[in-house]
mmCIF file of C-alpha atoms in Angstrom:
data_model
loop_
_atom_site.group_PDB
_atom_site.id
_atom_site.type_symbol
_atom_site.label_atom_id
_atom_site.label_comp_id
_atom_site.label_asym_id
_atom_site.label_seq_id
_atom_site.Cartn_x
_atom_site.Cartn_y
_atom_site.Cartn_z
ATOM 1 C CA UNK A 1197 3.988 -11.092 -13.187
ATOM 2 C CA UNK A 1198 1.561 -10.731 -10.296
ATOM 3 C CA UNK A 1199 3.051 -7.326 -9.412
ATOM 4 C CA UNK A 1200 2.568 -6.094 -12.971
ATOM 5 C CA UNK A 1201 -0.995 -7.409 -12.941
ATOM 6 C CA UNK A 1202 -1.790 -5.389 -9.820
ATOM 7 C CA UNK A 1203 0.086 -2.198 -10.681
ATOM 8 C CA UNK A 1204 -1.264 -1.847 -14.216
ATOM 9 C CA UNK A 1205 -4.868 -2.610 -13.348
ATOM 10 C CA UNK A 1206 -7.258 0.309 -13.694
ATOM 11 C CA UNK A 1207 -8.752 0.086 -10.176
ATOM 12 C CA UNK A 1208 -5.284 0.184 -8.625
ATOM 13 C CA UNK A 1209 -4.258 3.150 -10.746
ATOM 14 C CA UNK A 1210 -7.456 4.954 -9.746
ATOM 15 C CA UNK A 1211 -6.808 4.245 -6.058
ATOM 16 C CA UNK A 1212 -3.175 5.304 -6.441
ATOM 17 C CA UNK A 1213 -4.007 8.603 -8.122
ATOM 18 C CA UNK A 1214 -6.846 9.382 -5.726
ATOM 19 C CA UNK A 1215 -4.625 8.553 -2.741
ATOM 20 C CA UNK A 1216 -1.879 10.817 -4.075
ATOM 21 C CA UNK A 1217 -4.346 13.672 -4.606
ATOM 22 C CA UNK A 1218 -5.988 13.063 -1.207
ATOM 23 C CA UNK A 1219 -2.670 13.242 0.639
ATOM 24 C CA UNK A 1220 -1.540 16.211 -1.446
ATOM 25 C CA UNK A 1221 -4.684 18.249 -0.761
ATOM 26 C CA UNK A 1222 -4.829 17.199 2.878
ATOM 27 C CA UNK A 1223 -1.296 18.433 3.454
ATOM 28 C CA UNK A 1224 -1.530 21.363 1.025
ATOM 29 C CA UNK A 1225 -3.507 23.609 3.348
ATOM 30 C CA UNK A 1226 -2.053 22.493 6.656
ATOM 31 C CA UNK A 1227 -1.870 26.058 8.006
ATOM 32 C CA UNK A 1228 -5.235 27.627 8.789
ATOM 33 C CA UNK A 1229 -5.678 31.285 7.908
ATOM 34 C CA UNK A 1230 -6.346 32.387 11.489
ATOM 35 C CA UNK A 1231 -4.320 29.823 13.367
ATOM 36 C CA UNK A 1232 -0.861 29.016 14.525
ATOM 37 C CA UNK A 1233 1.666 28.624 11.730
ATOM 38 C CA UNK A 1234 3.107 25.107 11.517
ATOM 39 C CA UNK A 1235 6.241 24.215 9.645
ATOM 40 C CA UNK A 1236 5.956 21.370 7.174
ATOM 41 C CA UNK A 1237 8.318 19.102 9.080
ATOM 42 C CA UNK A 1238 8.876 15.494 8.205
ATOM 43 C CA UNK A 1239 7.027 14.352 11.331
ATOM 44 C CA UNK A 1240 3.947 16.340 10.256
ATOM 45 C CA UNK A 1241 4.224 14.945 6.734
ATOM 46 C CA UNK A 1242 4.202 11.411 8.130
ATOM 47 C CA UNK A 1243 1.607 11.769 10.878
ATOM 48 C CA UNK A 1244 -1.535 12.770 9.014
ATOM 49 C CA UNK A 1245 -1.055 10.973 5.665
ATOM 50 C CA UNK A 1246 -0.314 7.663 7.371
ATOM 51 C CA UNK A 1247 -3.393 8.099 9.544
ATOM 52 C CA UNK A 1248 -5.611 8.314 6.458
ATOM 53 C CA UNK A 1249 -3.626 6.303 3.942
ATOM 54 C CA UNK A 1250 -2.959 3.245 6.126
ATOM 55 C CA UNK A 1251 -6.572 2.175 5.718
ATOM 56 C CA UNK A 1252 -6.223 2.471 1.955
ATOM 57 C CA UNK A 1253 -3.065 0.352 2.002
ATOM 58 C CA UNK A 1254 -4.780 -2.325 4.107
ATOM 59 C CA UNK A 1255 -7.794 -2.295 1.788
ATOM 60 C CA UNK A 1256 -5.572 -2.720 -1.259
ATOM 61 C CA UNK A 1257 -3.665 -5.489 0.517
ATOM 62 C CA UNK A 1258 -6.730 -7.572 1.291
ATOM 63 C CA UNK A 1259 -8.465 -6.848 -2.013
ATOM 64 C CA UNK A 1260 -5.566 -7.664 -4.294
ATOM 65 C CA UNK A 1261 -4.428 -10.644 -2.225
ATOM 66 C CA UNK A 1262 -7.812 -12.218 -2.841
ATOM 67 C CA UNK A 1263 -7.755 -11.276 -6.499
ATOM 68 C CA UNK A 1264 -4.280 -12.793 -6.962
ATOM 69 C CA UNK A 1265 -5.094 -15.998 -5.112
ATOM 70 C CA UNK A 1266 -8.382 -16.593 -6.936
ATOM 71 C CA UNK A 1267 -7.108 -15.304 -10.295
ATOM 72 C CA UNK A 1268 -6.361 -18.796 -11.652
ATOM 73 C CA UNK A 1269 -9.767 -20.102 -10.589
ATOM 74 C CA UNK A 1270 -11.610 -17.163 -12.137
ATOM 75 C CA UNK A 1271 -9.762 -17.507 -15.428
ATOM 76 C CA UNK A 1272 -10.369 -21.301 -15.482
ATOM 77 C CA UNK A 1273 -6.609 -22.005 -15.447
ATOM 78 C CA UNK A 1274 -6.515 -23.639 -12.030
ATOM 79 C CA UNK A 1275 -6.071 -27.142 -13.452
ATOM 80 C CA UNK A 1276 -3.106 -26.095 -15.547
ATOM 81 C CA UNK A 1277 -1.429 -24.333 -12.617
ATOM 82 C CA UNK A 1278 -2.052 -27.308 -10.314
ATOM 83 C CA UNK A 1279 -0.097 -29.678 -12.571
ATOM 84 C CA UNK A 1280 2.998 -27.493 -12.733
ATOM 85 C CA UNK A 1281 6.065 -29.049 -11.078
ATOM 86 C CA UNK A 1282 6.454 -26.238 -8.521
ATOM 87 C CA UNK A 1283 5.251 -26.729 -4.976
ATOM 88 C CA UNK A 1284 2.291 -24.667 -3.747
ATOM 89 C CA UNK A 1285 4.411 -22.495 -1.471
ATOM 90 C CA UNK A 1286 6.268 -21.085 -4.473
ATOM 91 C CA UNK A 1287 3.036 -19.741 -5.930
ATOM 92 C CA UNK A 1288 1.909 -18.313 -2.586
ATOM 93 C CA UNK A 1289 5.315 -16.746 -1.968
ATOM 94 C CA UNK A 1290 5.219 -15.027 -5.351
ATOM 95 C CA UNK A 1291 1.811 -13.572 -4.507
ATOM 96 C CA UNK A 1292 3.094 -12.427 -1.110
ATOM 97 C CA UNK A 1293 6.119 -10.737 -2.710
ATOM 98 C CA UNK A 1294 3.839 -9.017 -5.232
ATOM 99 C CA UNK A 1295 1.652 -7.625 -2.440
ATOM 100 C CA UNK A 1296 4.719 -6.524 -0.457
ATOM 101 C CA UNK A 1297 6.073 -4.704 -3.505
ATOM 102 C CA UNK A 1298 2.712 -2.969 -3.945
ATOM 103 C CA UNK A 1299 2.819 -1.851 -0.309
ATOM 104 C CA UNK A 1300 6.375 -0.617 -0.797
ATOM 105 C CA UNK A 1301 5.224 1.380 -3.825
ATOM 106 C CA UNK A 1302 2.382 2.964 -1.858
ATOM 107 C CA UNK A 1303 4.716 3.914 0.986
ATOM 108 C CA UNK A 1304 7.073 5.486 -1.536
ATOM 109 C CA UNK A 1305 4.094 7.496 -2.787
ATOM 110 C CA UNK A 1306 3.557 8.858 0.734
ATOM 111 C CA UNK A 1307 7.225 9.851 0.932
ATOM 112 C CA UNK A 1308 7.222 11.582 -2.458
ATOM 113 C CA UNK A 1309 4.018 13.438 -1.624
ATOM 114 C CA UNK A 1310 5.448 14.579 1.709
ATOM 115 C CA UNK A 1311 8.593 15.922 0.043
ATOM 116 C CA UNK A 1312 6.499 17.750 -2.591
ATOM 117 C CA UNK A 1313 4.343 19.380 0.104
ATOM 118 C CA UNK A 1314 7.417 20.336 2.135
ATOM 119 C CA UNK A 1315 8.951 21.954 -0.938
ATOM 120 C CA UNK A 1316 5.743 23.799 -1.740
ATOM 121 C CA UNK A 1317 5.480 25.176 1.807
ATOM 122 C CA UNK A 1318 9.062 26.425 1.718
ATOM 123 C CA UNK A 1319 10.473 23.938 4.225
ATOM 124 C CA UNK A 1320 13.642 22.526 2.683
ATOM 125 C CA UNK A 1321 15.031 20.572 5.617
ATOM 126 C CA UNK A 1322 14.102 17.111 4.409
ATOM 127 C CA UNK A 1323 14.813 14.316 6.834
ATOM 128 C CA UNK A 1324 15.163 11.490 4.363
ATOM 129 C CA UNK A 1325 16.417 9.068 7.017
ATOM 130 C CA UNK A 1326 13.299 9.802 9.081
ATOM 131 C CA UNK A 1327 11.119 9.072 6.030
ATOM 132 C CA UNK A 1328 13.013 5.870 5.272
ATOM 133 C CA UNK A 1329 12.961 4.590 8.858
ATOM 134 C CA UNK A 1330 9.333 5.475 9.566
ATOM 135 C CA UNK A 1331 7.879 4.298 6.270
ATOM 136 C CA UNK A 1332 10.081 1.480 5.038
ATOM 137 C CA UNK A 1333 11.012 -0.116 8.342
ATOM 138 C CA UNK A 1334 8.273 0.571 10.895
ATOM 139 C CA UNK A 1335 5.202 0.939 8.669
ATOM 140 C CA UNK A 1336 6.351 -1.655 6.138
ATOM 141 C CA UNK A 1337 6.758 -4.195 8.943
ATOM 142 C CA UNK A 1338 3.208 -3.410 10.065
ATOM 143 C CA UNK A 1339 1.792 -3.811 6.558
ATOM 144 C CA UNK A 1340 3.787 -6.973 5.827
ATOM 145 C CA UNK A 1341 2.148 -8.629 8.835
ATOM 146 C CA UNK A 1342 -1.249 -7.686 7.386
ATOM 147 C CA UNK A 1343 -0.176 -9.113 4.014
ATOM 148 C CA UNK A 1344 0.733 -12.424 5.643
ATOM 149 C CA UNK A 1345 -2.622 -12.440 7.425
ATOM 150 C CA UNK A 1346 -4.402 -11.725 4.142
ATOM 151 C CA UNK A 1347 -2.596 -14.621 2.435
ATOM 152 C CA UNK A 1348 -3.534 -16.884 5.347
ATOM 153 C CA UNK A 1349 -7.211 -15.862 5.335
ATOM 154 C CA UNK A 1350 -7.601 -16.156 1.576
ATOM 155 C CA UNK A 1351 -5.878 -19.529 1.466
ATOM 156 C CA UNK A 1352 -7.941 -20.832 4.375
ATOM 157 C CA UNK A 1353 -11.300 -20.433 2.639
ATOM 158 C CA UNK A 1354 -12.215 -21.750 -0.795
ATOM 159 C CA UNK A 1355 -14.833 -19.065 -1.426
ATOM 160 C CA UNK A 1356 -13.473 -15.667 -2.493
ATOM 161 C CA UNK A 1357 -16.348 -13.635 -1.090
ATOM 162 C CA UNK A 1358 -16.333 -15.447 2.248
ATOM 163 C CA UNK A 1359 -12.632 -14.763 2.659
ATOM 164 C CA UNK A 1360 -13.195 -11.085 1.798
ATOM 165 C CA UNK A 1361 -15.865 -10.966 4.483
ATOM 166 C CA UNK A 1362 -13.655 -12.667 7.073
#
């Protein structure tokens, strides 16, 4: 439910589309007119987009973690959620899994964009295992640590704006 709330929200869709277009245009003209020709290898497709898009993923992680944690308080449903028979860690774990799934979706967007740019540039030697290892093992581990930190920070403070600042 939390994942659907994040993915179908208009700000997330706007960030997702703008990130896709940003990575697409950034990689689209990777060969200058008067420079050395570079092949659109998988390493090149992963190097530059992750440099720019990792900040966007971290921003989305911290923003939507705070929104999910304070969602019950903002909708005045906190009392009803507090009397449910589940322990608090179940609710926090569901929010963490929602954020991790969002990060996984954004990393899949980077992979799809890289494959599209490689196809457009005429480089058909896709290294899918390189994409999967780099994005979904190394980078996902990095972003999951940030998601845990975001959950910790937002649960530490009772004020939403203070936790965003911290």
